[in-house]
Short mmCIF file of C-alpha atoms in Angstrom, two decimals:
data_model
loop_
_atom_site.label_atom_id
_atom_site.label_comp_id
_atom_site.label_asym_id
_atom_site.label_seq_id
_atom_site.Cartn_x
_atom_site.Cartn_y
_atom_site.Cartn_z
CA MET I 11 74.60 -152.89 111.03
CA TYR I 12 72.88 -155.74 112.17
CA ALA I 13 69.67 -158.26 111.05
CA GLY I 14 66.62 -157.39 113.40
CA ILE I 15 64.85 -160.10 115.63
CA HIS I 16 61.41 -160.38 117.05
CA ASP I 17 61.33 -159.60 120.81
CA SER I 18 60.39 -163.62 122.10
CA ASN I 19 62.91 -165.02 119.77
CA ALA I 20 65.32 -162.72 121.05
CA SER I 21 64.64 -164.32 124.78
CA PHE I 22 64.80 -167.53 123.09
CA ALA I 23 68.30 -167.17 121.52
CA ARG I 24 69.46 -165.86 125.15
CA TYR I 25 69.51 -169.69 126.28
CA LEU I 26 70.73 -171.56 122.94
CA SER I 27 74.34 -172.14 123.84
CA ASN I 28 73.30 -173.95 127.05
CA ASN I 29 70.92 -176.29 125.42
CA GLN I 30 71.81 -176.64 121.66
CA LYS I 31 71.91 -180.38 122.22
CA GLN I 32 68.81 -181.35 123.82
CA PRO I 33 65.25 -180.54 124.15
CA PHE I 34 64.16 -177.28 125.83
CA ASN I 35 61.80 -175.06 126.26
CA VAL I 36 61.38 -170.92 127.03
CA VAL I 37 58.28 -169.30 128.05
CA SER I 38 58.49 -165.80 126.66
CA THR I 39 56.33 -163.21 128.54
CA GLY I 40 54.65 -159.87 127.99
CA THR I 41 51.57 -158.64 126.33
CA TRP I 42 51.73 -162.30 124.72
CA ILE I 43 53.19 -165.19 126.83
CA ILE I 44 54.98 -167.39 123.87
CA THR I 45 56.00 -171.15 125.01
CA MET I 46 58.59 -172.16 122.67
CA ALA I 47 59.78 -175.80 122.93
CA MET I 48 62.66 -176.75 120.84
CA GLY I 49 62.80 -180.68 119.73
CA ALA I 50 58.93 -180.80 120.33
CA ASP I 51 57.08 -182.32 117.01
CA LEU I 52 55.84 -179.99 114.76
CA LYS I 53 52.88 -182.14 114.08
CA ASN I 54 51.27 -181.42 117.29
CA LEU I 55 50.54 -177.88 116.29
CA SER I 56 46.80 -176.94 115.90
CA GLU I 57 46.17 -173.64 114.18
CA ASP I 58 42.84 -173.41 115.98
CA LYS I 59 44.70 -173.48 119.28
CA ASP I 60 47.10 -170.69 118.43
CA MET I 61 50.07 -172.86 117.96
CA LEU I 62 52.33 -172.03 115.21
CA ALA I 63 56.25 -172.94 114.15
CA ASN I 64 58.82 -170.05 114.47
CA VAL I 65 62.16 -170.24 113.14
CA CYS I 66 64.94 -169.50 115.64
CA ILE I 67 68.14 -167.70 114.59
CA LEU I 68 69.78 -170.92 113.68
CA ASN I 69 66.91 -171.47 110.69
CA THR I 70 65.45 -174.32 112.82
CA PRO I 71 61.69 -174.49 113.37
CA VAL I 72 60.50 -174.44 116.81
CA ALA I 73 57.20 -175.23 117.84
CA CYS I 74 55.07 -172.77 119.93
CA ALA I 75 52.12 -172.00 121.58
CA ARG I 76 50.68 -168.78 122.59
CA PHE I 77 47.83 -166.54 124.22
CA MET I 78 47.90 -162.63 125.23
CA GLY I 79 48.62 -163.57 128.88
CA GLY I 80 50.06 -160.04 129.90
CA ARG I 81 46.93 -158.52 128.66
CA GLU I 82 44.61 -161.30 130.04
CA PHE I 83 46.20 -161.05 133.86
CA GLU I 84 45.49 -157.04 133.44
CA HIS I 85 42.27 -157.89 132.45
CA ILE I 86 41.49 -160.53 135.59
CA CYS I 87 42.66 -157.57 138.00
CA GLN I 88 40.51 -155.29 136.65
CA LEU I 89 37.52 -157.48 136.68
CA THR I 90 38.28 -158.18 140.28
CA GLY I 91 39.02 -155.00 141.39
CA ALA I 92 42.88 -155.65 142.16
CA LYS I 93 45.81 -153.97 141.07
CA ILE I 94 48.91 -155.40 139.48
CA THR I 95 51.02 -153.88 142.53
CA ASP I 96 49.20 -155.64 145.01
CA GLN I 97 51.08 -158.20 147.17
CA VAL I 98 50.31 -161.83 146.84
CA SER I 99 51.08 -164.92 149.18
CA ASN I 100 51.31 -168.15 149.16
CA SER I 101 48.13 -168.42 151.45
CA ASP I 102 46.21 -166.06 149.27
CA ILE I 103 46.78 -168.45 146.18
CA GLN I 104 45.74 -171.19 148.15
CA LYS I 105 42.71 -169.72 149.54
CA ILE I 106 41.84 -169.43 145.96
CA ILE I 107 42.22 -173.19 145.55
CA ASP I 108 40.19 -174.15 148.64
CA ASN I 109 37.33 -171.89 147.80
CA GLU I 110 37.14 -173.18 144.07
CA ILE I 111 37.17 -169.76 142.57
CA TYR I 112 38.20 -170.01 138.82
CA ALA I 113 38.99 -167.69 136.21
CA LEU I 114 37.77 -169.48 132.71
CA PRO I 115 39.47 -168.13 129.53
CA ALA I 116 39.32 -166.35 127.07
CA PHE I 117 39.59 -162.95 128.85
CA GLU I 118 40.98 -161.87 125.21
CA ASN I 119 38.80 -163.41 122.63
CA ASN I 120 41.61 -163.22 119.33
CA SER I 121 44.22 -165.52 121.08
CA GLY I 122 45.06 -168.82 122.64
CA PRO I 123 43.62 -172.35 122.77
CA PHE I 124 40.07 -170.81 123.83
CA LYS I 125 39.75 -167.89 121.61
CA GLY I 126 36.34 -167.16 121.44
CA HIS I 127 35.16 -168.75 124.52
CA PRO I 128 33.52 -166.68 127.04
CA ALA I 129 35.50 -165.77 130.11
CA LYS I 130 34.06 -166.14 133.48
CA ILE I 131 35.16 -165.52 136.83
CA THR I 132 33.04 -167.99 138.89
CA ARG I 133 33.46 -166.07 142.20
CA ASN I 134 34.86 -162.56 143.16
CA PRO I 135 37.96 -163.68 145.15
CA HIS I 136 39.48 -161.90 147.89
CA ASN I 137 42.80 -161.22 145.75
CA GLY I 138 42.42 -161.15 142.23
CA LYS I 139 45.78 -160.89 141.75
CA ALA I 140 46.24 -164.10 143.55
CA LEU I 141 43.53 -165.70 140.84
CA ALA I 142 45.41 -164.04 138.04
CA THR I 143 48.64 -165.56 138.75
CA LEU I 144 47.13 -169.04 139.03
CA TYR I 145 45.59 -168.60 135.80
CA LEU I 146 48.77 -167.78 134.10
CA ALA I 147 50.37 -170.97 135.32
CA LEU I 148 47.42 -173.27 134.53
CA MET I 149 47.50 -171.93 130.60
CA ILE I 150 51.41 -171.93 130.42
CA ASP I 151 51.18 -175.34 131.76
CA LEU I 152 48.31 -176.45 129.45
CA GLU I 153 50.55 -174.87 126.37
CA LEU I 154 53.60 -177.02 127.64
CA SER I 155 50.99 -180.39 127.77
CA LEU I 156 49.65 -179.14 123.92
CA LEU I 157 53.36 -179.09 122.60
CA SER I 158 54.36 -182.32 124.25
CA ALA I 159 57.22 -180.46 125.73
CA THR I 160 59.94 -182.19 127.20
CA GLY I 161 63.46 -181.15 128.94
CA ASP I 162 63.89 -178.05 131.08
CA ILE I 163 61.48 -175.43 131.17
CA ILE I 164 62.91 -171.51 130.95
CA PHE I 165 61.71 -168.51 132.65
CA GLY I 166 63.51 -165.38 131.94
CA SER I 167 62.74 -162.13 133.47
CA THR I 168 59.65 -163.00 134.77
CA SER I 169 61.14 -165.22 137.28
CA LYS I 170 61.76 -161.89 139.25
CA LYS I 171 58.94 -160.41 138.33
CA ASN I 172 56.08 -163.36 139.37
CA PRO I 173 58.33 -166.06 141.18
CA GLN I 174 55.18 -167.74 142.61
CA MET I 175 53.56 -168.49 139.14
CA CYS I 176 56.98 -170.08 137.97
CA GLN I 177 57.03 -172.36 141.34
CA ILE I 178 53.14 -173.11 140.19
CA VAL I 179 54.47 -174.50 137.28
CA ALA I 180 57.24 -176.53 138.81
CA GLN I 181 54.78 -178.21 141.00
CA LEU I 182 52.37 -179.25 138.10
CA ASN I 183 55.51 -180.36 136.33
CA PRO I 184 57.66 -182.21 138.94
CA GLN I 185 59.25 -184.45 135.99
CA GLN I 186 60.97 -181.10 134.49
CA ASN I 187 63.47 -178.67 135.89
CA ILE I 188 61.75 -175.03 135.88
CA VAL I 189 64.71 -173.04 135.18
CA LEU I 190 64.96 -169.43 136.76
CA SER I 191 67.12 -167.12 134.91
CA GLY I 192 69.15 -164.41 136.78
CA ASP I 193 68.28 -162.01 134.10
CA SER I 194 66.70 -158.87 134.23
CA ALA I 195 65.39 -158.58 130.77
CA SER I 196 66.53 -161.72 128.74
CA THR I 197 65.05 -159.92 125.27
CA VAL I 198 67.38 -157.23 125.43
CA LYS I 199 70.28 -159.86 126.49
CA GLY I 200 69.18 -161.79 123.49
CA ALA I 201 69.32 -159.10 121.13
CA TRP I 202 72.86 -157.74 122.44
CA ILE I 203 73.94 -161.10 122.15
CA MET I 204 73.01 -161.18 117.97
CA THR I 205 75.78 -158.72 117.83
CA ARG I 206 78.19 -161.36 119.05
CA TRP I 207 76.78 -164.71 118.41
CA SER I 208 80.21 -166.29 117.21
CA ASP I 209 81.48 -165.71 120.94
CA TRP I 210 78.57 -166.18 122.89
CA ARG I 211 77.45 -169.62 121.85
CA GLN I 212 80.81 -170.91 123.27
CA GLN I 213 79.65 -169.54 126.65
CA THR I 214 77.94 -171.73 129.32
CA ASP I 215 78.00 -169.38 132.11
CA ILE I 216 74.04 -168.36 132.54
CA LYS I 217 73.14 -167.91 136.20
CA THR I 218 70.16 -169.90 136.96
CA GLN I 219 68.42 -171.83 139.32
CA ILE I 220 65.79 -174.37 139.81
CA ALA I 221 62.27 -173.34 141.12
CA LYS I 222 60.82 -175.37 144.06
CA PRO I 223 57.47 -176.23 143.88
CA LEU I 224 55.11 -173.75 146.00
CA GLY I 225 53.43 -176.73 148.02
CA LEU I 226 50.10 -175.66 147.39
CA GLU I 227 47.54 -178.44 148.95
CA ASN I 228 45.09 -180.07 145.96
CA LEU I 229 46.54 -178.16 142.90
CA ALA I 230 46.18 -180.87 140.73
CA ALA I 231 42.54 -181.54 141.33
CA TYR I 232 41.65 -177.84 140.97
CA LYS I 233 43.43 -177.97 137.88
CA ASN I 234 41.39 -181.18 136.69
CA LYS I 235 38.09 -179.26 137.76
CA TRP I 236 39.32 -176.25 135.94
CA LEU I 237 39.52 -178.41 132.65
CA GLN I 238 36.58 -179.94 133.24
CA GLN I 239 34.22 -176.50 133.34
CA LEU I 240 36.27 -175.72 130.04
CA LYS I 241 35.42 -179.29 128.87
CA VAL I 242 38.86 -180.48 128.27
CA THR I 243 40.08 -183.40 129.43
CA ASN I 244 44.03 -184.76 130.08
CA GLN I 245 43.37 -187.18 127.31
CA GLU I 246 42.48 -184.69 124.78
CA ILE I 247 45.13 -182.42 125.73
CA CYS I 248 47.85 -185.16 124.63
CA LEU I 249 46.18 -185.73 121.55
#
């Protein structure tokens, strides 16, 4: 018989053995997208922005920021007539940026740093899934900034489901490594590890690769205009 563990915490446990001695971050995705920043200052947490401290399996508090990213991704696709199975090319994302089409939160009113803020899509895009992908990347980047997250940023099985989102985050954070795990299900692997923790924590053979920036033009300017429409400045994010 073993103790239970929350799904995002299981995903976090998956990467502890490789990173126990340095700050690192895990982005756990699903209905909720939870960014967990080991080593981040808990004083940065703001309840109003849906930030909190979770306790990892080492009984250590970990600063977290969250929003219902999976549900918001679906809402954006629905509102734009897209399907989550649609194909998205890099040029589709670039066209969103070039045409200055924005998805403004919150598409799920009860979560995230903009909960209660009226959602808006400024114009109908040619590819709604491309807009949703770009939106998630911007929100994850914002949450990393709110946490003042340092060290590697690790994506688990998401890196296989939506690699372009991870590559956009990489372009927005050139000073950090965006690590893509080879897992097909990090949460399941993390739960399995819990039954073998004393042996597993000695292992350092997790297969990973570093995400290359997507190479989008004018991405930083697009991000700044997105923040401006939300009446948020880079200085306010860093406070």
